[in-house]
Amino acid sequence: GHPECPQRISSIYDTLCSRGLAQATLAELQLVHTASHCSDMAAVGGLPAEERDMAACAFNSVYFNEGSSRAALVAAGGLVELCQRVARGELQSKVLIIDWDVHHGNGTQRMFDDDPNILYFSVHRYDDGFFYPVGNYGDVTDVGMGGGEGYSINVPWTGGGYGDADYLA
């Protein structure tokens, strides 16, 4: 089975709710995503289940539900809030992003590829570049560029079947 389960997501959501949730604005999202992508993702949560499933089929192992749009806004909002706190000097300037799920966070890594103040770490299924998001980006050799070289760490796994114990090891 898939390593994600409703209990894990519910626990994370409950923790975030207890601390307050910041949602990214459209202007913030469009700093790194196209208007079309933002529009498509905003609409996902309101689609009937069958249409959501069809939209998910455009990706490899991506699942949508009625809460997907809000979850994406909250996730992006948390990152924006973190960056703002660093910029205001409220937090230390070295930020560690841990991308701990089945997919490579290609968009996140690309945002910070040349930034030595952000350490990006991703554990993800890779399958020699044939698993979503498909391509060579996310391989162990992708370590950042320019001033950020050495600040991106990818741990690409081949094959499925990884669960909580594998991620924790």
XYZ file of N, CA, C and O in Angstrom:
676
model
N 0.801 -1.193 0.000
C 0.000 0.000 0.000
C 0.845 1.257 0.000
O 2.049 1.242 0.204
N 0.178 2.356 -0.217
C 0.809 3.676 -0.244
C 1.171 4.088 1.181
O 0.408 3.870 2.111
N 2.372 4.664 1.393
C 2.790 5.015 2.756
C 1.952 6.109 3.395
O 1.942 6.238 4.615
N 1.257 6.914 2.619
C 0.407 7.943 3.195
C -0.862 7.300 3.746
O -1.399 6.353 3.181
N -1.344 7.820 4.868
C -2.586 7.328 5.447
C -3.318 8.501 6.076
O -2.694 9.497 6.459
N -4.630 8.393 6.205
C -5.408 9.517 6.737
C -4.975 9.943 8.143
O -4.992 11.125 8.465
N -4.555 8.997 8.983
C -4.176 9.341 10.349
C -2.946 10.260 10.378
O -2.861 11.162 11.206
N -1.994 10.024 9.484
C -0.797 10.865 9.453
C -1.186 12.288 9.070
O -0.751 13.254 9.696
N -1.990 12.412 8.056
C -2.397 13.739 7.593
C -3.249 14.436 8.649
O -3.073 15.633 8.913
N -4.165 13.726 9.279
C -5.013 14.315 10.323
C -4.176 14.832 11.483
O -4.438 15.914 12.020
N -3.175 14.080 11.878
C -2.305 14.499 12.983
C -1.539 15.766 12.627
O -1.455 16.701 13.442
N -0.983 15.815 11.427
C -0.264 17.003 10.985
C -1.208 18.202 10.932
O -0.890 19.294 11.409
N -2.390 17.996 10.359
C -3.370 19.078 10.226
C -3.789 19.610 11.598
O -3.849 20.824 11.814
N -4.055 18.699 12.557
C -4.463 19.118 13.897
C -3.375 19.954 14.567
O -3.651 20.953 15.221
N -2.121 19.545 14.391
C -1.001 20.289 14.965
C -0.913 21.687 14.356
O -0.745 22.679 15.070
N -1.032 21.758 13.028
C -0.973 23.057 12.363
C -2.130 23.958 12.795
O -1.931 25.152 13.027
N -3.329 23.391 12.894
C -4.488 24.184 13.310
C -4.293 24.758 14.709
O -4.679 25.890 14.986
N -3.673 23.983 15.593
C -3.465 24.454 16.961
C -2.475 25.611 17.015
O -2.451 26.365 17.973
N -1.666 25.761 15.970
C -0.664 26.836 15.932
C -1.046 27.973 15.000
O -0.317 28.952 14.882
N -2.149 27.831 14.287
C -2.586 28.853 13.342
C -2.066 28.567 11.943
O -0.894 28.236 11.779
N -2.932 28.666 10.956
C -2.567 28.345 9.577
C -2.499 29.603 8.732
O -3.435 30.389 8.699
N -1.384 29.781 8.046
C -1.234 30.887 7.103
C -1.428 30.326 5.704
O -0.884 29.281 5.372
N -2.231 31.000 4.892
C -2.427 30.563 3.509
C -1.695 31.503 2.564
O -1.719 32.721 2.752
N -1.054 30.935 1.558
C -0.374 31.745 0.547
C -1.409 32.509 -0.280
O -2.512 32.017 -0.538
N -1.039 33.702 -0.689
C -1.895 34.491 -1.568
C -1.599 34.113 -3.023
O -0.556 33.522 -3.330
N -2.494 34.483 -3.901
C -2.287 34.225 -5.329
C -1.016 34.918 -5.819
O -0.233 34.333 -6.575
N -0.778 36.131 -5.365
C 0.431 36.866 -5.785
C 1.693 36.118 -5.348
O 2.662 36.028 -6.101
N 1.677 35.561 -4.132
C 2.831 34.801 -3.652
C 3.026 33.528 -4.473
O 4.151 33.194 -4.858
N 1.938 32.833 -4.753
C 2.032 31.599 -5.544
C 2.576 31.864 -6.938
O 3.371 31.088 -7.467
N 2.157 32.986 -7.529
C 2.572 33.284 -8.901
C 4.016 33.779 -8.992
O 4.523 33.968 -10.085
N 4.697 33.899 -7.865
C 6.128 34.175 -7.911
C 6.894 32.960 -8.417
O 7.985 33.100 -8.969
N 6.311 31.769 -8.236
C 7.005 30.535 -8.639
C 6.155 29.590 -9.487
O 6.652 28.574 -9.963
N 4.859 29.900 -9.666
C 3.979 29.055 -10.471
C 3.249 29.904 -11.510
O 3.016 31.090 -11.287
N 2.864 29.281 -12.616
C 2.103 29.997 -13.640
C 0.686 30.258 -13.155
O 0.168 29.551 -12.272
N 0.048 31.244 -13.739
C -1.344 31.552 -13.404
C -2.243 30.357 -13.704
O -3.166 30.048 -12.942
N -1.952 29.662 -14.797
C -2.745 28.491 -15.178
C -2.642 27.384 -14.133
O -3.643 26.785 -13.741
N -1.418 27.125 -13.670
C -1.227 26.088 -12.646
C -1.972 26.462 -11.370
O -2.655 25.618 -10.766
N -1.867 27.724 -10.946
C -2.557 28.179 -9.739
C -4.068 28.014 -9.874
O -4.736 27.549 -8.947
N -4.590 28.366 -11.028
C -6.016 28.242 -11.276
C -6.461 26.777 -11.247
O -7.477 26.436 -10.632
N -5.695 25.912 -11.907
C -6.027 24.479 -11.930
C -6.030 23.892 -10.531
O -6.930 23.138 -10.151
N -5.016 24.220 -9.739
C -4.919 23.652 -8.391
C -5.987 24.218 -7.467
O -6.501 23.522 -6.607
N -6.350 25.485 -7.645
C -7.402 26.086 -6.831
C -8.749 25.416 -7.091
O -9.576 25.290 -6.191
N -8.955 24.949 -8.315
C -10.225 24.339 -8.684
C -10.354 22.882 -8.249
O -11.468 22.364 -8.136
N -9.244 22.224 -7.983
C -9.258 20.783 -7.698
C -10.190 20.416 -6.554
O -10.959 19.461 -6.639
N -10.116 21.161 -5.457
C -10.923 20.828 -4.287
C -12.420 20.874 -4.534
O -13.175 20.165 -3.881
N -12.855 21.709 -5.469
C -14.285 21.846 -5.735
C -14.822 20.919 -6.810
O -16.021 20.931 -7.102
N -13.950 20.121 -7.407
C -14.400 19.204 -8.460
C -15.121 18.003 -7.870
O -14.789 17.558 -6.765
N -16.087 17.449 -8.596
C -16.671 16.176 -8.170
C -15.577 15.111 -8.137
O -14.563 15.208 -8.851
N -15.754 14.102 -7.300
C -14.726 13.078 -7.075
C -14.212 12.470 -8.374
O -13.003 12.280 -8.543
N -15.091 12.164 -9.313
C -14.655 11.545 -10.573
C -13.756 12.481 -11.371
O -12.754 12.050 -11.956
N -14.091 13.766 -11.404
C -13.261 14.735 -12.133
C -11.917 14.949 -11.435
O -10.895 15.113 -12.095
N -11.929 14.940 -10.084
C -10.660 15.045 -9.341
C -9.758 13.863 -9.672
O -8.563 14.017 -9.876
N -10.360 12.665 -9.727
C -9.579 11.468 -10.052
C -8.996 11.561 -11.457
O -7.856 11.165 -11.690
N -9.774 12.092 -12.394
C -9.270 12.243 -13.770
C -8.134 13.270 -13.804
O -7.143 13.086 -14.503
N -8.276 14.348 -13.045
C -7.213 15.358 -12.992
C -5.939 14.755 -12.403
O -4.830 15.029 -12.875
N -6.073 13.915 -11.408
C -4.911 13.282 -10.780
C -4.214 12.326 -11.736
O -2.997 12.122 -11.643
N -4.966 11.752 -12.674
C -4.374 10.807 -13.627
C -3.343 11.477 -14.537
O -2.520 10.800 -15.142
N -3.383 12.794 -14.610
C -2.387 13.502 -15.427
C -1.010 13.430 -14.787
O -0.012 13.752 -15.424
N -0.959 13.010 -13.535
C 0.295 12.894 -12.797
C 0.492 11.433 -12.409
O -0.441 10.655 -12.373
N 1.704 11.091 -12.043
C 2.015 9.736 -11.617
C 1.967 9.686 -10.095
O 2.796 10.289 -9.441
N 0.995 9.006 -9.527
C 0.838 8.784 -8.084
C 0.514 10.044 -7.296
O 0.916 10.182 -6.143
N -0.198 10.969 -7.895
C -0.680 12.145 -7.182
C -2.158 11.933 -6.924
O -2.905 11.491 -7.808
N -2.581 12.231 -5.704
C -3.975 12.039 -5.315
C -4.560 13.373 -4.910
O -3.900 14.169 -4.253
N -5.810 13.615 -5.308
C -6.514 14.826 -4.923
C -7.758 14.451 -4.135
O -8.369 13.416 -4.390
N -8.145 15.311 -3.200
C -9.432 15.174 -2.532
C -10.012 16.563 -2.331
O -9.414 17.550 -2.763
N -11.130 16.647 -1.629
C -11.781 17.950 -1.483
C -10.943 18.933 -0.669
O -11.172 20.135 -0.724
N -9.958 18.464 0.059
C -9.112 19.357 0.842
C -7.775 19.690 0.195
O -6.965 20.420 0.776
N -7.536 19.184 -1.006
C -6.222 19.371 -1.636
C -5.878 20.833 -1.906
O -4.737 21.254 -1.686
N -6.841 21.610 -2.369
C -6.560 23.019 -2.673
C -6.162 23.774 -1.411
O -5.174 24.513 -1.392
N -6.911 23.587 -0.352
C -6.602 24.266 0.919
C -5.260 23.788 1.467
O -4.454 24.601 1.956
N -5.004 22.494 1.394
C -3.735 21.962 1.902
C -2.549 22.585 1.168
O -1.534 22.922 1.788
N -2.677 22.755 -0.138
C -1.595 23.364 -0.920
C -1.389 24.815 -0.515
O -0.241 25.277 -0.383
N -2.466 25.546 -0.288
C -2.358 26.955 0.129
C -1.706 27.078 1.503
O -0.891 27.968 1.746
N -2.063 26.168 2.410
C -1.498 26.194 3.758
C -0.015 25.817 3.719
O 0.814 26.447 4.392
N 0.334 24.799 2.929
C 1.742 24.393 2.826
C 2.591 25.534 2.273
O 3.657 25.860 2.814
N 2.119 26.146 1.196
C 2.857 27.267 0.613
C 2.872 28.459 1.560
O 3.891 29.162 1.691
N 1.775 28.697 2.242
C 1.707 29.809 3.197
C 2.694 29.647 4.332
O 3.303 30.625 4.790
N 2.874 28.413 4.794
C 3.856 28.159 5.845
C 5.261 28.478 5.394
O 6.059 29.052 6.142
N 5.572 28.114 4.154
C 6.902 28.410 3.619
C 7.109 29.917 3.454
O 8.167 30.449 3.800
N 6.079 30.610 2.966
C 6.177 32.070 2.811
C 6.396 32.722 4.175
O 7.258 33.589 4.338
N 5.627 32.282 5.167
C 5.765 32.850 6.510
C 7.164 32.596 7.071
O 7.781 33.491 7.673
N 7.687 31.400 6.872
C 9.039 31.083 7.326
C 10.060 32.003 6.679
O 10.925 32.567 7.358
N 9.959 32.160 5.367
C 10.904 33.031 4.649
C 10.806 34.469 5.128
O 11.820 35.164 5.262
N 9.588 34.934 5.391
C 9.416 36.302 5.879
C 10.063 36.482 7.254
O 10.689 37.508 7.529
N 9.929 35.477 8.099
C 10.538 35.567 9.432
C 12.059 35.588 9.346
O 12.713 36.294 10.108
N 12.608 34.807 8.444
C 14.055 34.829 8.246
C 14.477 36.206 7.742
O 15.440 36.799 8.239
N 13.740 36.739 6.756
C 14.090 38.043 6.178
C 14.001 39.169 7.210
O 14.783 40.119 7.166
N 13.062 39.061 8.153
C 12.925 40.085 9.203
C 13.941 39.896 10.335
O 13.985 40.692 11.267
N 14.717 38.816 10.263
C 15.714 38.559 11.298
C 15.154 37.907 12.543
O 15.828 37.840 13.574
N 13.921 37.407 12.484
C 13.312 36.759 13.647
C 13.844 35.342 13.850
O 13.725 34.786 14.940
N 14.387 34.752 12.806
C 14.927 33.394 12.858
C 16.338 33.396 12.296
O 16.712 34.281 11.535
N 17.112 32.400 12.646
C 18.438 32.253 12.070
C 18.317 32.172 10.557
O 17.326 31.670 10.037
N 19.339 32.604 9.861
C 19.249 32.692 8.410
C 19.436 31.362 7.685
O 19.202 31.276 6.493
N 19.890 30.311 8.366
C 20.013 29.016 7.690
C 18.700 28.251 7.845
O 18.256 27.985 8.956
N 18.075 27.934 6.735
C 16.806 27.226 6.726
C 17.033 25.843 6.157
O 17.715 25.676 5.143
N 16.466 24.840 6.812
C 16.511 23.472 6.330
C 15.107 23.079 5.895
O 14.169 23.144 6.687
N 14.968 22.705 4.631
C 13.700 22.202 4.118
C 13.856 20.703 3.960
O 14.727 20.237 3.229
N 13.013 19.949 4.641
C 13.020 18.489 4.516
C 11.763 18.089 3.763
O 10.652 18.308 4.244
N 11.952 17.547 2.588
C 10.850 17.082 1.747
C 10.777 15.570 1.938
O 11.563 14.823 1.384
N 9.797 15.142 2.709
C 9.754 13.785 3.215
C 8.472 13.105 2.745
O 7.534 12.922 3.501
N 8.414 12.808 1.472
C 7.273 12.062 0.955
C 7.699 11.297 -0.290
O 8.877 11.232 -0.604
N 6.750 10.760 -1.008
C 7.082 9.871 -2.124
C 7.590 10.619 -3.358
O 8.303 10.065 -4.171
N 7.266 11.903 -3.497
C 7.652 12.663 -4.692
C 8.805 13.620 -4.434
O 8.910 14.194 -3.363
N 9.619 13.807 -5.443
C 10.672 14.828 -5.363
C 10.026 16.201 -5.421
O 9.137 16.450 -6.236
N 10.478 17.105 -4.586
C 9.951 18.471 -4.564
C 10.674 19.339 -5.560
O 11.387 20.278 -5.185
N 10.509 19.037 -6.830
C 11.267 19.731 -7.868
C 11.042 21.241 -7.854
O 11.978 22.011 -8.034
N 9.824 21.666 -7.630
C 9.559 23.105 -7.595
C 10.255 23.777 -6.429
O 10.836 24.857 -6.575
N 10.222 23.138 -5.272
C 10.879 23.698 -4.094
C 12.383 23.751 -4.296
O 13.030 24.762 -4.019
N 12.960 22.664 -4.787
C 14.407 22.670 -4.994
C 14.802 23.738 -6.008
O 15.783 24.453 -5.816
N 14.050 23.884 -7.084
C 14.389 24.881 -8.110
C 14.364 26.302 -7.539
O 15.160 27.154 -7.928
N 13.427 26.570 -6.608
C 13.341 27.904 -6.020
C 14.624 28.278 -5.286
O 14.989 29.457 -5.235
N 15.308 27.279 -4.711
C 16.444 27.567 -3.850
C 17.748 26.962 -4.346
O 18.731 26.915 -3.610
N 17.795 26.508 -5.585
C 18.963 25.815 -6.133
C 20.264 26.596 -5.991
O 21.322 26.011 -5.806
N 20.192 27.919 -6.076
C 21.421 28.714 -6.032
C 21.561 29.520 -4.737
O 22.358 30.436 -4.648
N 20.794 29.140 -3.711
C 20.780 29.891 -2.458
C 21.530 29.129 -1.356
O 21.068 28.095 -0.891
N 22.676 29.640 -0.907
C 23.438 28.947 0.133
C 22.822 29.088 1.532
O 23.313 28.473 2.481
N 21.761 29.874 1.663
C 21.094 30.029 2.958
C 20.005 29.000 3.191
O 19.425 28.945 4.272
N 19.694 28.215 2.153
C 18.651 27.194 2.246
C 19.286 25.840 1.984
O 19.884 25.612 0.932
N 19.147 24.940 2.943
C 19.590 23.561 2.761
C 18.351 22.734 2.448
O 17.425 22.661 3.254
N 18.300 22.169 1.247
C 17.149 21.384 0.788
C 17.512 19.910 0.845
O 18.532 19.491 0.297
N 16.677 19.111 1.489
C 16.894 17.670 1.619
C 15.616 16.944 1.210
O 14.551 17.215 1.748
N 15.735 16.029 0.243
C 14.565 15.298 -0.234
C 14.832 13.797 -0.277
O 15.824 13.345 -0.834
N 13.914 13.043 0.335
C 13.880 11.586 0.210
C 12.642 11.296 -0.627
O 11.540 11.714 -0.275
N 12.825 10.597 -1.749
C 11.694 10.408 -2.652
C 11.908 9.191 -3.553
O 13.028 8.742 -3.767
N 10.811 8.697 -4.088
C 10.898 7.637 -5.084
C 11.347 8.272 -6.400
O 10.850 9.323 -6.800
N 12.277 7.612 -7.059
C 12.877 8.184 -8.269
C 12.772 7.247 -9.475
O 12.473 7.680 -10.580
N 13.052 5.968 -9.266
C 12.971 4.964 -10.333
C 13.733 5.382 -11.585
O 13.193 5.388 -12.695
N 14.983 5.788 -11.404
C 15.845 6.190 -12.517
C 15.231 7.288 -13.372
O 15.415 7.347 -14.588
N 14.470 8.174 -12.735
C 13.871 9.307 -13.432
C 12.520 9.037 -14.065
O 11.968 9.909 -14.726
N 11.936 7.846 -13.822
C 10.658 7.507 -14.443
C 9.476 7.671 -13.503
O 8.347 7.407 -13.882
N 9.716 8.096 -12.271
C 8.625 8.328 -11.324
C 8.359 9.820 -11.243
O 9.278 10.637 -11.345
N 7.105 10.207 -11.051
C 6.718 11.608 -11.006
C 7.626 12.393 -10.065
O 7.864 11.951 -8.965
N 8.142 13.510 -10.479
C 7.779 14.320 -11.619
C 8.514 13.972 -12.918
O 8.442 14.740 -13.880
N 9.200 12.883 -13.012
C 9.839 12.342 -14.216
C 10.974 13.251 -14.710
O 10.813 14.451 -14.837
N 12.089 12.643 -14.975
C 13.257 13.352 -15.476
C 14.454 13.141 -14.564
O 14.366 12.488 -13.526
N 15.576 13.716 -14.950
C 16.804 13.530 -14.188
C 16.903 14.423 -12.961
O 17.754 14.220 -12.107
N 16.059 15.441 -12.877
C 16.098 16.340 -11.730
C 15.642 15.575 -10.493
O 14.607 14.924 -10.504
N 16.407 15.624 -9.433
C 16.081 14.893 -8.220
C 16.985 13.704 -7.998
O 16.868 12.985 -7.012
N 17.917 13.474 -8.921
C 18.886 12.401 -8.761
C 19.923 12.823 -7.720
O 20.042 13.998 -7.378
N 20.695 11.891 -7.259
C 21.705 12.158 -6.241
C 22.737 13.184 -6.712
O 23.361 13.876 -5.903
N 22.894 13.325 -8.019
C 23.869 14.277 -8.564
C 23.358 15.716 -8.566
O 24.140 16.632 -8.817
N 22.083 15.944 -8.302
C 21.526 17.300 -8.247
C 21.792 17.885 -6.865
O 21.076 17.598 -5.904
N 22.818 18.692 -6.770
C 23.289 19.198 -5.480
C 23.200 20.722 -5.360
O 23.787 21.304 -4.465
N 22.471 21.361 -6.252
C 22.396 22.809 -6.273
C 23.323 23.366 -7.331
O 24.029 22.623 -8.014
N 23.323 24.688 -7.476
C 24.166 25.322 -8.494
C 24.667 26.668 -7.993
O 24.103 27.235 -7.058
N 25.694 27.158 -8.630
C 26.244 28.456 -8.252
C 26.590 28.487 -6.774
O 27.157 27.535 -6.233
N 26.176 29.557 -6.102
C 26.440 29.692 -4.673
C 25.744 28.655 -3.822
O 26.131 28.403 -2.691
N 24.700 28.033 -4.366
C 23.951 27.017 -3.637
C 24.437 25.601 -3.874
O 23.834 24.645 -3.380
N 25.528 25.462 -4.624
C 26.046 24.111 -4.889
C 26.439 23.451 -3.565
O 27.139 24.039 -2.740
N 25.943 22.240 -3.373
C 26.197 21.506 -2.140
C 25.109 21.687 -1.099
O 25.141 21.057 -0.046
N 24.125 22.545 -1.388
C 23.046 22.806 -0.437
C 21.731 22.130 -0.825
O 20.698 22.415 -0.240
N 21.766 21.244 -1.805
C 20.615 20.404 -2.157
C 21.074 18.958 -2.036
O 22.078 18.571 -2.621
N 20.334 18.198 -1.258
C 20.663 16.794 -1.038
C 19.456 15.967 -1.440
O 18.364 16.142 -0.890
N 19.643 15.087 -2.414
C 18.569 14.211 -2.873
C 18.906 12.767 -2.544
O 20.022 12.314 -2.798
N 17.931 12.069 -1.979
C 18.056 10.643 -1.703
C 16.977 9.955 -2.543
O 15.843 9.797 -2.103
N 17.329 9.607 -3.793
C 16.343 9.012 -4.696
C 16.251 7.495 -4.504
O 17.251 6.792 -4.572
N 15.042 6.991 -4.256
C 14.821 5.561 -4.080
C 14.256 4.953 -5.354
O 13.521 5.608 -6.099
N 14.575 3.717 -5.576
C 14.036 2.986 -6.725
C 13.034 1.961 -6.231
O 13.305 1.227 -5.284
N 11.884 1.908 -6.878
C 10.844 0.942 -6.517
C 9.969 1.464 -5.398
O 10.323 2.373 -4.667
N 8.801 0.886 -5.289
C 7.846 1.300 -4.269
C 7.951 0.439 -3.028
O 8.905 -0.309 -2.837
N 6.942 0.557 -2.190
C 6.865 -0.272 -1.003
C 7.550 0.294 0.225
O 7.671 -0.382 1.237
N 8.012 1.540 0.171
C 8.648 2.134 1.326
C 7.581 2.649 2.284
O 6.581 3.216 1.869
N 7.810 2.458 3.551
C 6.844 2.910 4.557
C 7.502 3.751 5.622
O 8.659 4.200 5.481
N 6.794 3.976 6.721
C 7.280 4.829 7.798
C 8.655 4.420 8.300
O 9.524 5.267 8.512
N 8.872 3.112 8.504
C 10.150 2.632 9.041
C 11.310 3.003 8.108
O 12.395 3.357 8.578
N 11.083 2.945 6.798
C 12.137 3.296 5.843
C 12.476 4.787 5.912
O 13.637 5.164 5.876
N 11.455 5.621 6.029
C 11.684 7.060 6.102
C 12.392 7.435 7.394
O 13.218 8.338 7.432
N 12.064 6.747 8.478
C 12.675 7.051 9.757
C 14.095 6.531 9.880
O 14.864 7.041 10.683
N 14.437 5.525 9.086
C 15.785 4.942 9.178
C 16.773 5.866 8.653
O 17.514 6.512 8.570
